[in-house]
Amino acid sequence: MRVPRFAALGDSLTEGVGDPVEGAWRGWAALLAPGLGTTRQPAEFRNFAVSGALARDVHESQTPAALAYAPDLASVIVGVNDTLRHGFDIRDLAVRLDKVCAALSASGSRLLTACLPDPGRMLALPAPLARPLARRQRAVNAVVHALSERYAAVHLHLADDSWVEDRTLWSADRLHPGERGHRAMARQFHALLAAEGLAHGAAPGGEPEQPVPGRTARAVWLATAGTAWVARRCTDLLPQLLGLAGAEVRHWARGTSARLDHLAENSLSTALASLSPAPPLARMGE
């Protein structure tokens, strides 16, 4: 058996934000990598993920670099940043992710994917602000589900209540997993891969090695990095989100909220119809 190669593509979730080790981010992908090979032949791992990445960045920058690396396994987890941008376009996201998955699958890589919780729920935003974000994230997840099935990806459900409601899994920012959450992701992916004979080493441990951030650490983050994050989003998303929230309130008052759901469903249908015809599947080693 040759040494497997694992490439991780995506945004801050895969970069490892929320799991700091020795002044850098580690994250679920780095935790998973050692268990993909064996003691005698450990897997090679390269993390191409970048904090703040959009589907466009994964398509245009990360995928060519990953293809040059020629991985046997490639994770593609992205989309939350797209939902938090003014120019959210579910059709463009779907087309780009389709091209990413097609290129990696055609090269012989087995894909790892995940659906994600919507940021409005994670941040406990008021309903008029949360609902537009929830529609966007549901659309992204629907695209990811469709592509995961098409390309026979190893898929992890991270939008389930068991993930969202367990606050011990999440970091101070409420959007990224903490060390416990990253370990839980790595362990669940390892179990899915082991069941298909794609993980040959031990699963990573589930208990954190670093102290869990306390109330003071969370307060410091919210007052420093958290404030900066909100400020960046405000200049991009907030004006549009306030408009969307106003539309939510007006439709709620008129009893016509279903129209907004219908518009979102139509946009999603158009996006799914834009996907390329299903190609033949590639397998590791073929």
mmCIF file with all atom_site columns, N, CA, C and O in Angstrom, residues 120-121 123-133 241 245 248:
data_model
loop_
_atom_site.group_PDB
_atom_site.id
_atom_site.type_symbol
_atom_site.label_atom_id
_atom_site.label_alt_id
_atom_site.label_comp_id
_atom_site.label_asym_id
_atom_site.label_entity_id
_atom_site.label_seq_id
_atom_site.pdbx_PDB_ins_code
_atom_site.Cartn_x
_atom_site.Cartn_y
_atom_site.Cartn_z
_atom_site.occupancy
_atom_site.B_iso_or_equiv
_atom_site.pdbx_formal_charge
_atom_site.auth_seq_id
_atom_site.auth_comp_id
_atom_site.auth_asym_id
_atom_site.auth_atom_id
_atom_site.pdbx_PDB_model_num
ATOM 1  N N  . GLY A 1 120 ? -26.630 32.427 11.618 1.00 0.00 ? 120 GLY A N  1
ATOM 2  C CA . GLY A 1 120 ? -27.609 33.156 12.403 1.00 0.00 ? 120 GLY A CA 1
ATOM 3  C C  . GLY A 1 120 ? -28.039 32.397 13.634 1.00 0.00 ? 120 GLY A C  1
ATOM 4  O O  . GLY A 1 120 ? -28.198 32.977 14.723 1.00 0.00 ? 120 GLY A O  1
ATOM 5  N N  . ARG A 1 121 ? -28.187 31.094 13.489 1.00 0.00 ? 121 ARG A N  1
ATOM 6  C CA . ARG A 1 121 ? -28.553 30.272 14.637 1.00 0.00 ? 121 ARG A CA 1
ATOM 7  C C  . ARG A 1 121 ? -27.395 30.168 15.618 1.00 0.00 ? 121 ARG A C  1
ATOM 8  O O  . ARG A 1 121 ? -27.587 30.230 16.836 1.00 0.00 ? 121 ARG A O  1
ATOM 9  N N  . LEU A 1 123 ? -25.082 32.313 16.189 1.00 0.00 ? 123 LEU A N  1
ATOM 10 C CA . LEU A 1 123 ? -24.881 33.585 16.868 1.00 0.00 ? 123 LEU A CA 1
ATOM 11 C C  . LEU A 1 123 ? -26.114 34.031 17.633 1.00 0.00 ? 123 LEU A C  1
ATOM 12 O O  . LEU A 1 123 ? -26.088 35.097 18.263 1.00 0.00 ? 123 LEU A O  1
ATOM 13 N N  . ALA A 1 124 ? -27.183 33.219 17.577 1.00 0.00 ? 124 ALA A N  1
ATOM 14 C CA . ALA A 1 124 ? -28.433 33.538 18.280 1.00 0.00 ? 124 ALA A CA 1
ATOM 15 C C  . ALA A 1 124 ? -28.955 34.917 17.892 1.00 0.00 ? 124 ALA A C  1
ATOM 16 O O  . ALA A 1 124 ? -29.367 35.715 18.743 1.00 0.00 ? 124 ALA A O  1
ATOM 17 N N  . LEU A 1 125 ? -28.961 35.211 16.586 1.00 0.00 ? 125 LEU A N  1
ATOM 18 C CA . LEU A 1 125 ? -29.466 36.492 16.109 1.00 0.00 ? 125 LEU A CA 1
ATOM 19 C C  . LEU A 1 125 ? -30.990 36.549 16.228 1.00 0.00 ? 125 LEU A C  1
ATOM 20 O O  . LEU A 1 125 ? -31.659 35.511 16.203 1.00 0.00 ? 125 LEU A O  1
ATOM 21 N N  . PRO A 1 126 ? -31.559 37.742 16.317 1.00 0.00 ? 126 PRO A N  1
ATOM 22 C CA . PRO A 1 126 ? -33.020 37.864 16.297 1.00 0.00 ? 126 PRO A CA 1
ATOM 23 C C  . PRO A 1 126 ? -33.601 37.271 15.019 1.00 0.00 ? 126 PRO A C  1
ATOM 24 O O  . PRO A 1 126 ? -32.954 37.300 13.959 1.00 0.00 ? 126 PRO A O  1
ATOM 25 N N  . ALA A 1 127 ? -34.814 36.766 15.112 1.00 0.00 ? 127 ALA A N  1
ATOM 26 C CA . ALA A 1 127 ? -35.420 36.042 13.992 1.00 0.00 ? 127 ALA A CA 1
ATOM 27 C C  . ALA A 1 127 ? -35.386 36.796 12.661 1.00 0.00 ? 127 ALA A C  1
ATOM 28 O O  . ALA A 1 127 ? -35.051 36.198 11.624 1.00 0.00 ? 127 ALA A O  1
ATOM 29 N N  . PRO A 1 128 ? -35.712 38.085 12.608 1.00 0.00 ? 128 PRO A N  1
ATOM 30 C CA . PRO A 1 128 ? -35.684 38.772 11.304 1.00 0.00 ? 128 PRO A CA 1
ATOM 31 C C  . PRO A 1 128 ? -34.304 38.790 10.660 1.00 0.00 ? 128 PRO A C  1
ATOM 32 O O  . PRO A 1 128 ? -34.186 38.849 9.434  1.00 0.00 ? 128 PRO A O  1
ATOM 33 N N  . LEU A 1 129 ? -33.244 38.772 11.488 1.00 0.00 ? 129 LEU A N  1
ATOM 34 C CA . LEU A 1 129 ? -31.884 38.720 10.954 1.00 0.00 ? 129 LEU A CA 1
ATOM 35 C C  . LEU A 1 129 ? -31.450 37.288 10.666 1.00 0.00 ? 129 LEU A C  1
ATOM 36 O O  . LEU A 1 129 ? -30.709 37.032 9.714  1.00 0.00 ? 129 LEU A O  1
ATOM 37 N N  . ALA A 1 130 ? -31.905 36.349 11.496 1.00 0.00 ? 130 ALA A N  1
ATOM 38 C CA . ALA A 1 130 ? -31.459 34.964 11.374 1.00 0.00 ? 130 ALA A CA 1
ATOM 39 C C  . ALA A 1 130 ? -32.089 34.251 10.182 1.00 0.00 ? 130 ALA A C  1
ATOM 40 O O  . ALA A 1 130 ? -31.440 33.427 9.539  1.00 0.00 ? 130 ALA A O  1
ATOM 41 N N  . ARG A 1 131 ? -33.348 34.542 9.890  1.00 0.00 ? 131 ARG A N  1
ATOM 42 C CA . ARG A 1 131 ? -34.038 33.785 8.839  1.00 0.00 ? 131 ARG A CA 1
ATOM 43 C C  . ARG A 1 131 ? -33.404 33.914 7.460  1.00 0.00 ? 131 ARG A C  1
ATOM 44 O O  . ARG A 1 131 ? -33.273 32.916 6.752  1.00 0.00 ? 131 ARG A O  1
ATOM 45 N N  . PRO A 1 132 ? -33.004 35.133 7.026  1.00 0.00 ? 132 PRO A N  1
ATOM 46 C CA . PRO A 1 132 ? -32.343 35.209 5.713  1.00 0.00 ? 132 PRO A CA 1
ATOM 47 C C  . PRO A 1 132 ? -31.060 34.384 5.651  1.00 0.00 ? 132 PRO A C  1
ATOM 48 O O  . PRO A 1 132 ? -30.776 33.729 4.640  1.00 0.00 ? 132 PRO A O  1
ATOM 49 N N  . LEU A 1 133 ? -30.270 34.415 6.739  1.00 0.00 ? 133 LEU A N  1
ATOM 50 C CA . LEU A 1 133 ? -29.040 33.617 6.763  1.00 0.00 ? 133 LEU A CA 1
ATOM 51 C C  . LEU A 1 133 ? -29.355 32.134 6.767  1.00 0.00 ? 133 LEU A C  1
ATOM 52 O O  . LEU A 1 133 ? -28.640 31.330 6.153  1.00 0.00 ? 133 LEU A O  1
ATOM 53 N N  . LEU A 1 241 ? -28.355 42.951 5.046  1.00 0.00 ? 241 LEU A N  1
ATOM 54 C CA . LEU A 1 241 ? -29.064 42.104 5.996  1.00 0.00 ? 241 LEU A CA 1
ATOM 55 C C  . LEU A 1 241 ? -30.186 42.868 6.687  1.00 0.00 ? 241 LEU A C  1
ATOM 56 O O  . LEU A 1 241 ? -31.262 42.316 6.944  1.00 0.00 ? 241 LEU A O  1
ATOM 57 N N  . ALA A 1 245 ? -33.980 41.869 6.706  1.00 0.00 ? 245 ALA A N  1
ATOM 58 C CA . ALA A 1 245 ? -34.745 41.770 7.944  1.00 0.00 ? 245 ALA A CA 1
ATOM 59 C C  . ALA A 1 245 ? -36.028 42.589 7.848  1.00 0.00 ? 245 ALA A C  1
ATOM 60 O O  . ALA A 1 245 ? -37.094 42.159 8.335  1.00 0.00 ? 245 ALA A O  1
ATOM 61 N N  . GLU A 1 248 ? -38.463 40.633 5.988  1.00 0.00 ? 248 GLU A N  1
ATOM 62 C CA . GLU A 1 248 ? -39.007 39.563 6.836  1.00 0.00 ? 248 GLU A CA 1
ATOM 63 C C  . GLU A 1 248 ? -40.161 40.087 7.699  1.00 0.00 ? 248 GLU A C  1
ATOM 64 O O  . GLU A 1 248 ? -41.217 39.469 7.809  1.00 0.00 ? 248 GLU A O  1
#
